[in-house]
Structure formats: structure tokens, C-alpha cells
Amino acid sequence: MKKLCTLVLLGAFSVSMLTGCGSKLSDEELKQLEDLKAEVTSLEKEIANKDAEKQALLKAIADKDAQLAQCMKDKDALKSTPGGM
Amino acid sequence: MTITRILSAVLLIAAFAVSAVAQELTKDEWQKQITELTSKRNDLKNRLAAVQTEIDNLKKQDADKAAALKTCQDELAAMVGAEEAPYAASLDKIDARLNELSRLSNQDLYARRGEVDSVQKWIDAAKQHRLSVLPKYADRLKDQQSRVDALKRTLQQILESGQGMQAYTVGTWAKDRDCLWNIAKKPKVYDNAFLWPKIWQGNRDQIKNPDVIHPGQNLKIPPKAALTSQEKSAVRSYWNKKQAAAPAGGTK
């Protein structure tokens, strides 16, 4: 009975060791994965920055459009006055 | 034998622990993550390139707009010439006077009511200027006009409530030639002799006969306004009595 118990324990130990060793990843593979994750994070940040830059440019263009429209309106108003050019 | 059992149990636990750590990421899972991340990285790179292209285009648009705006502003400046600075200064002057008048008490405002009319004249003149068509000045003039209108409304309320009533002390005929007609004619009173019935009707308690006032009498001067129907009626009655009392063939 004691022998049987010891055998069962040894059997379980061997199976667990075999299972663990069979699927273990190399350091190089793990580094590859980490590098890829870091690259993706970096790209996401870069895109967020570019999106902000794009929004700022769109706002600057809209402001200039408004100023230009006002300027044209002023010019037209002055032209339409009797003393206008 | 017991030691062997304990040792076996410890070994078994350690083996399970080691295998559990190693099994956090299997080869298949690693491969799956690598595939997903590679795909995501490629998508992000494409998206980044697209955003960069958009940004380049927007920068070009922004530069073009800036150039167009500068051209327009230069042309506008050439059209406006040197007129703008003095014109803006005249509007500043109107604003300053309006601020001053708006801060006055009702009594002080009534005393300086002539200035409200002056400001109205300045605004009317500013409206005639060709720069008044520029929206920024048109808006400003509109605001100034509404402020003058508000002051006029306040003055009207002062008049209606009698807060603007002044006093006048009758002088001697020899020196001041004071009679109701002449008092009403004085610029600081009504500047209009035909409004004398207002003084009479405003002082019925001390003027029974409008032809008779006495030096030293303190008369209340009602606010300047057109004669009311009651005042007109009093004048008619006065002239009728005067005519009736006049000798036959007289004119008054």
C-alpha cells in the first residue's frame, strides 16, 4: 500500500514536470512579444498626438476662414458706400 | 518512511507550481498574440501614415488661408486709409461720455440732460461716416444708440415723476424783467416763452393771477414738456377773462 502511494506520487510528479517543460517559451520569444507590445503602445501614442495636431490645424483653418469672411464682408461693405473705392 | 512521504509531497507541490508558471503562456497563445499584435501594429502604421498625410494637407491649407487673409487685410487697410484711427477715437469718446452719464444720479443726469442730446448728435454724425458700415463699428454704434436710448428713457421717467423739477426765485422787474413769460424764455428755464403756463399751473398755490408775481417768490419749474390740455385750458380761460375785462375796442 505504501509502495503504491509512493508510485502514484512519483507518477504525478513526472506528468506535471513533463507538461510544464513541453510548452515553455524561450527568452527570445518572450522578448519578441514584449517588443511588439511596446511598439503597438508607442504607435497608439503617436497617433493620439497626430490626431491632436490635426484638430489644432482644423481649428486654425476654421478661425482663418472666419477672419477671411469678415474681411471680405468689410471690403464689400466699404465698396458699397458712396465714398467707397 | 514518513520523511520520504513528506519529501514526495513537497516535490509534487513544487512540480505543480513550476508547471503552472510555465503554462502562463503556451506556445499557441504566444503565437496567437504575436499574430494579433503584428496585425494591429500594421494597422496602426497605416493609420499613422494616413493621419500624417492629412496633417500635411491641412498645413498647406492653413498656409494658403494665412496668405489669403493677409492679402485681404492689406487691401482693407488700403481702403480704410488713415481714417480708422480718428474714427475709432471718436467712438471711444462717445463711449467715455456714455459711461460718465450712465453713472450719474437721476438728479445729476437731469441737470446734464443737454449732454445726452450732444451724445446723440455725435452718434448721428458717426453713423454718417463711411466706416460705420464696417460690422465692427456698426455693432458698436448700435450698442451706443441703445445706451443713449436708455438714458433718454431715464430722463423721461425723471420728467414724469417730477424729480427734474427746478426752482426759480423771482427777481425784480427793474433788474431782471421777471414775469412768467420772460422767466419761461430764459435758456436755463425752458428757453421757450410760450411754456409760461406750465410755471403758472405748477405754482397755483402762490400765483392766483399770472400777471402778478413778486420779487423773492420761489417758483417751482415743472419739467420742460409740451403744454398739457389742462394748461392749455387755463391759458384760454386767462385770455378770455383778460379780453372780457379789457375796455371795448381793446385788443387784449
Coordinates of C-alpha atoms in Angstrom, one line a residue:
Chain A
M1 CA 0.0 0.0 0.0
K2 CA 2.9 2.3 0.9
K3 CA 4.6 1.5 -2.3
L4 CA 1.5 2.1 -4.3
C5 CA 1.1 5.5 -2.7
T6 CA 4.8 6.4 -3.5
L7 CA 4.4 5.3 -7.1
V8 CA 1.2 7.4 -7.5
L9 CA 3.1 10.4 -6.1
L10 CA 6.1 9.9 -8.4
G11 CA 3.8 9.4 -11.4
A12 CA 2.0 12.6 -10.7
F13 CA 5.3 14.4 -10.3
S14 CA 6.6 13.1 -13.6
V15 CA 3.5 14.0 -15.5
S16 CA 3.4 17.6 -14.1
M17 CA 7.1 18.1 -15.0
L18 CA 6.6 16.8 -18.5
T19 CA 3.6 19.0 -19.1
G20 CA 5.4 22.2 -17.9
C21 CA 8.6 21.6 -19.8
G22 CA 6.9 20.8 -23.0
S23 CA 5.2 24.2 -23.6
K24 CA 7.9 26.6 -22.1
L25 CA 8.7 29.7 -24.2
S26 CA 12.2 30.9 -24.8
D27 CA 13.5 34.2 -23.6
E28 CA 13.9 35.4 -27.2
E29 CA 10.2 34.6 -27.9
L30 CA 9.1 36.4 -24.8
K31 CA 11.2 39.4 -25.7
Q32 CA 9.7 39.4 -29.2
L33 CA 6.3 39.6 -27.7
E34 CA 7.2 42.4 -25.3
D35 CA 8.9 44.4 -28.0
L36 CA 5.8 44.1 -30.2
K37 CA 3.5 45.2 -27.4
A38 CA 5.8 48.2 -26.7
E39 CA 5.8 49.1 -30.4
V40 CA 2.0 49.0 -30.5
T41 CA 1.7 51.2 -27.4
S42 CA 4.1 53.7 -28.9
L43 CA 2.2 53.8 -32.2
E44 CA -1.0 54.4 -30.4
K45 CA 0.5 57.3 -28.5
E46 CA 1.9 58.7 -31.7
I47 CA -1.5 58.5 -33.4
A48 CA -3.1 60.3 -30.5
N49 CA -0.6 63.1 -30.8
K50 CA -1.1 63.4 -34.5
D51 CA -4.9 63.5 -34.0
A52 CA -4.5 66.3 -31.6
E53 CA -2.2 68.1 -34.1
K54 CA -4.9 67.6 -36.8
Q55 CA -7.6 69.0 -34.6
A56 CA -5.5 72.1 -33.8
L57 CA -4.9 72.6 -37.5
L58 CA -8.6 72.3 -38.3
K59 CA -9.4 74.9 -35.7
A60 CA -6.7 77.2 -37.0
I61 CA -8.1 76.9 -40.5
A62 CA -11.7 77.5 -39.3
D63 CA -10.5 80.6 -37.5
K64 CA -8.8 81.9 -40.6
D65 CA -11.9 81.2 -42.7
A66 CA -14.0 83.2 -40.3
Q67 CA -11.5 86.1 -40.4
L68 CA -11.3 86.0 -44.1
A69 CA -15.1 86.0 -44.4
Q70 CA -15.2 89.0 -42.1
C71 CA -12.5 90.8 -44.1
M72 CA -14.3 90.2 -47.4
K73 CA -17.6 91.4 -45.8
D74 CA -15.8 94.6 -44.6
K75 CA -14.4 95.2 -48.0
D76 CA -17.7 94.7 -49.7
A77 CA -19.4 97.0 -47.2
L78 CA -16.8 99.7 -47.8
K79 CA -17.1 99.3 -51.6
S80 CA -20.8 99.7 -51.4
T81 CA -20.6 103.1 -49.6
P82 CA -20.8 106.3 -51.6
G83 CA -17.3 107.2 -50.6
G84 CA -16.0 103.6 -51.2
M85 CA -13.3 102.6 -53.6
Chain B
M1 CA 9.4 6.4 5.6
T2 CA 7.5 9.4 6.8
I3 CA 10.3 11.7 5.7
T4 CA 10.1 10.1 2.2
R5 CA 6.3 10.9 2.1
I6 CA 6.8 14.5 3.1
L7 CA 9.6 14.9 0.6
S8 CA 7.4 13.4 -2.1
A9 CA 4.6 15.7 -1.2
V10 CA 6.8 18.8 -1.3
L11 CA 8.3 17.7 -4.6
L12 CA 4.8 17.2 -6.0
I13 CA 3.7 20.7 -5.0
A14 CA 6.9 22.3 -6.4
A15 CA 6.4 20.5 -9.6
F16 CA 2.8 21.7 -9.9
A17 CA 4.0 25.3 -9.2
V18 CA 6.7 25.2 -11.7
S19 CA 4.5 23.7 -14.4
A20 CA 1.8 26.4 -13.6
V21 CA 4.2 29.3 -14.2
A22 CA 5.5 27.7 -17.4
Q23 CA 1.9 27.3 -18.5
E24 CA 1.0 31.0 -18.1
L25 CA 1.6 31.4 -21.8
T26 CA 1.6 28.4 -24.1
K27 CA 3.3 28.4 -27.4
D28 CA 0.0 28.5 -29.2
E29 CA -1.1 31.5 -27.1
W30 CA 2.1 33.3 -27.8
Q31 CA 1.8 32.7 -31.5
K32 CA -1.8 34.0 -31.4
Q33 CA -0.8 37.1 -29.5
I34 CA 2.2 37.7 -31.9
T35 CA -0.2 37.4 -34.9
E36 CA -2.8 39.8 -33.3
L37 CA -0.2 42.3 -32.3
T38 CA 1.6 42.2 -35.6
S39 CA -1.7 42.9 -37.4
K40 CA -2.6 45.7 -35.0
R41 CA 0.9 47.2 -35.5
N42 CA 0.5 47.2 -39.2
D43 CA -3.0 48.8 -39.0
L44 CA -1.6 51.5 -36.7
K45 CA 1.3 52.2 -39.1
N46 CA -1.2 52.6 -41.9
R47 CA -3.4 54.8 -39.8
L48 CA -0.4 56.9 -38.8
A49 CA 0.7 57.4 -42.4
A50 CA -2.9 58.4 -43.3
V51 CA -3.1 61.0 -40.5
Q52 CA 0.3 62.3 -41.4
T53 CA -0.9 62.8 -45.0
E54 CA -4.0 64.6 -43.7
I55 CA -1.8 66.8 -41.5
D56 CA 0.5 67.7 -44.4
N57 CA -2.5 68.7 -46.5
L58 CA -4.0 70.7 -43.6
K59 CA -0.7 72.5 -43.1
K60 CA -0.7 73.5 -46.7
Q61 CA -4.4 74.7 -46.5
D62 CA -3.5 76.7 -43.4
A63 CA -0.6 78.4 -45.1
D64 CA -2.8 79.2 -48.1
K65 CA -5.5 80.7 -45.8
A66 CA -3.0 82.8 -44.0
A67 CA -1.7 84.2 -47.2
A68 CA -5.2 85.0 -48.4
L69 CA -6.1 86.6 -45.1
K70 CA -3.0 88.8 -45.2
T71 CA -3.8 89.9 -48.8
C72 CA -7.4 90.8 -47.8
Q73 CA -6.3 92.6 -44.7
D74 CA -3.7 94.6 -46.6
E75 CA -6.4 95.6 -49.2
L76 CA -8.8 96.6 -46.4
A77 CA -6.2 98.7 -44.7
A78 CA -5.5 100.4 -48.1
M79 CA -9.2 101.2 -48.4
V80 CA -9.7 102.4 -44.9
G81 CA -6.5 104.5 -45.1
A82 CA -5.8 106.9 -42.2
E83 CA -9.5 107.4 -41.4
E84 CA -9.8 104.5 -39.0
A85 CA -7.8 105.8 -36.0
P86 CA -9.7 109.1 -35.7
Y87 CA -13.0 107.4 -36.3
A88 CA -12.3 104.8 -33.6
A89 CA -11.2 107.6 -31.3
S90 CA -14.5 109.4 -31.8
L91 CA -16.4 106.3 -30.9
D92 CA -14.2 105.9 -27.8
K93 CA -15.1 109.5 -26.8
I94 CA -18.8 108.6 -27.2
D95 CA -18.3 105.5 -25.0
A96 CA -16.5 107.6 -22.4
R97 CA -19.3 110.2 -22.2
L98 CA -21.9 107.5 -22.1
N99 CA -20.1 105.7 -19.2
E100 CA -20.0 109.0 -17.4
L101 CA -23.6 109.8 -17.9
S102 CA -24.7 106.3 -17.0
R103 CA -23.1 106.6 -13.6
L104 CA -24.9 109.8 -12.7
S105 CA -27.7 110.0 -10.2
N106 CA -31.1 110.9 -11.6
Q107 CA -30.8 114.5 -10.3
D108 CA -27.3 115.0 -11.9
L109 CA -28.4 113.3 -15.1
Y110 CA -31.4 115.7 -15.4
A111 CA -29.1 118.6 -14.8
R112 CA -26.8 117.4 -17.6
R113 CA -29.6 116.3 -19.9
G114 CA -28.2 118.6 -22.6
E115 CA -25.2 116.3 -22.8
V116 CA -27.4 113.3 -23.7
D117 CA -28.6 115.3 -26.8
S118 CA -25.0 116.1 -27.6
V119 CA -24.0 112.4 -27.5
Q120 CA -27.0 111.7 -29.7
K121 CA -25.6 114.2 -32.2
W122 CA -22.2 112.6 -32.1
I123 CA -23.7 109.2 -32.8
D124 CA -25.7 110.6 -35.6
A125 CA -22.5 112.1 -37.1
A126 CA -20.6 108.8 -36.6
K127 CA -23.4 107.0 -38.4
Q128 CA -22.9 109.2 -41.4
H129 CA -19.2 108.2 -41.7
R130 CA -18.4 105.6 -44.4
L131 CA -16.6 103.4 -41.9
S132 CA -19.8 103.0 -40.0
V133 CA -20.8 100.2 -42.4
L134 CA -18.0 98.0 -41.2
P135 CA -19.7 95.5 -39.0
K136 CA -17.4 96.1 -36.0
Y137 CA -18.3 99.8 -36.0
A138 CA -21.9 99.2 -36.9
D139 CA -22.3 96.9 -33.9
R140 CA -20.6 99.4 -31.7
L141 CA -22.8 102.2 -32.9
K142 CA -25.9 100.1 -32.4
D143 CA -24.8 99.5 -28.8
Q144 CA -24.1 103.2 -28.2
Q145 CA -27.5 104.1 -29.6
S146 CA -29.2 101.7 -27.3
R147 CA -27.4 103.2 -24.4
V148 CA -28.4 106.7 -25.3
D149 CA -32.0 105.5 -25.7
A150 CA -31.8 104.1 -22.2
L151 CA -30.6 107.4 -20.9
K152 CA -33.4 109.2 -22.7
R153 CA -35.9 106.8 -21.2
T154 CA -34.5 107.5 -17.8
L155 CA -34.8 111.3 -18.4
Q156 CA -38.4 110.8 -19.5
Q157 CA -39.1 108.9 -16.3
I158 CA -37.4 111.7 -14.3
L159 CA -39.7 114.2 -16.0
E160 CA -42.8 112.2 -15.5
S161 CA -42.1 111.6 -11.8
G162 CA -41.3 115.3 -11.2
Q163 CA -37.8 114.6 -10.0
G164 CA -36.4 117.0 -12.5
M165 CA -38.4 120.0 -11.2
Q166 CA -36.2 123.1 -10.7
A167 CA -36.8 126.2 -8.6
Y168 CA -36.6 129.8 -9.6
T169 CA -36.5 132.8 -7.3
V170 CA -38.3 135.8 -8.9
G171 CA -36.1 138.9 -9.3
T172 CA -37.2 142.5 -9.6
W173 CA -38.8 143.9 -12.7
A174 CA -36.4 146.7 -12.8
K175 CA -33.3 144.5 -12.8
D176 CA -34.4 141.1 -14.1
R177 CA -37.6 141.9 -16.0
D178 CA -39.1 138.8 -14.4
C179 CA -42.6 137.9 -15.5
L180 CA -43.8 134.4 -16.2
W181 CA -43.3 134.9 -20.0
N182 CA -39.7 136.2 -19.5
I183 CA -38.9 133.5 -16.9
A184 CA -40.1 130.8 -19.3
K185 CA -38.0 132.3 -22.1
K186 CA -34.7 132.1 -20.1
P187 CA -32.4 129.4 -21.6
K188 CA -31.8 127.8 -18.2
V189 CA -35.6 127.5 -17.6
Y190 CA -37.5 126.5 -20.8
D191 CA -35.9 128.6 -23.5
N192 CA -39.4 128.9 -24.7
A193 CA -41.7 131.8 -23.6
F194 CA -44.8 130.0 -24.7
L195 CA -44.4 127.5 -22.0
W196 CA -45.1 130.1 -19.3
P197 CA -48.5 128.5 -18.4
K198 CA -46.5 125.5 -17.0
I199 CA -45.0 127.7 -14.4
W200 CA -48.3 129.2 -13.6
Q201 CA -50.1 125.9 -13.3
G202 CA -47.2 124.4 -11.4
N203 CA -47.5 127.2 -8.8
R204 CA -51.2 127.7 -8.4
D205 CA -50.8 127.8 -4.7
Q206 CA -48.9 131.0 -4.9
I207 CA -49.9 132.5 -8.3
K208 CA -53.6 133.4 -8.5
N209 CA -53.1 135.9 -11.3
P210 CA -50.4 135.1 -13.8
D211 CA -49.8 138.8 -14.4
V212 CA -48.7 139.2 -10.8
I213 CA -45.6 137.7 -9.3
H214 CA -43.5 139.2 -6.6
P215 CA -39.7 139.5 -6.2
G216 CA -38.4 136.8 -3.9
Q217 CA -41.1 134.3 -4.7
N218 CA -39.7 130.8 -5.0
L219 CA -41.3 129.2 -8.0
K220 CA -41.2 125.6 -8.9
I221 CA -40.3 125.0 -12.5
P222 CA -42.0 121.8 -13.8
P223 CA -40.0 119.7 -16.3
K224 CA -39.9 121.0 -19.9
A225 CA -42.6 119.4 -22.0
A226 CA -45.5 120.4 -24.3
L227 CA -48.4 122.1 -22.6
T228 CA -51.0 119.7 -21.2
S229 CA -54.7 120.1 -22.1
Q230 CA -55.2 121.4 -18.6
E231 CA -52.6 124.1 -19.0
K232 CA -54.0 125.0 -22.5
S233 CA -57.4 125.3 -21.0
A234 CA -56.1 127.5 -18.2
V235 CA -54.5 129.8 -20.9
R236 CA -57.7 130.0 -22.8
S237 CA -59.6 130.9 -19.7
Y238 CA -57.0 133.5 -18.8
W239 CA -57.2 135.2 -22.2
N240 CA -61.0 135.1 -22.2
K241 CA -61.1 136.8 -18.8
K242 CA -58.5 139.3 -20.0
Q243 CA -60.5 140.1 -23.1
A244 CA -63.7 140.4 -21.1
A245 CA -62.0 142.8 -18.7
A246 CA -60.5 144.9 -21.5
P247 CA -62.2 148.1 -22.4
A248 CA -64.4 148.0 -25.6
G249 CA -62.2 148.3 -28.7
G250 CA -59.1 146.9 -26.9
T251 CA -57.0 144.2 -28.4
K252 CA -56.3 142.3 -25.2

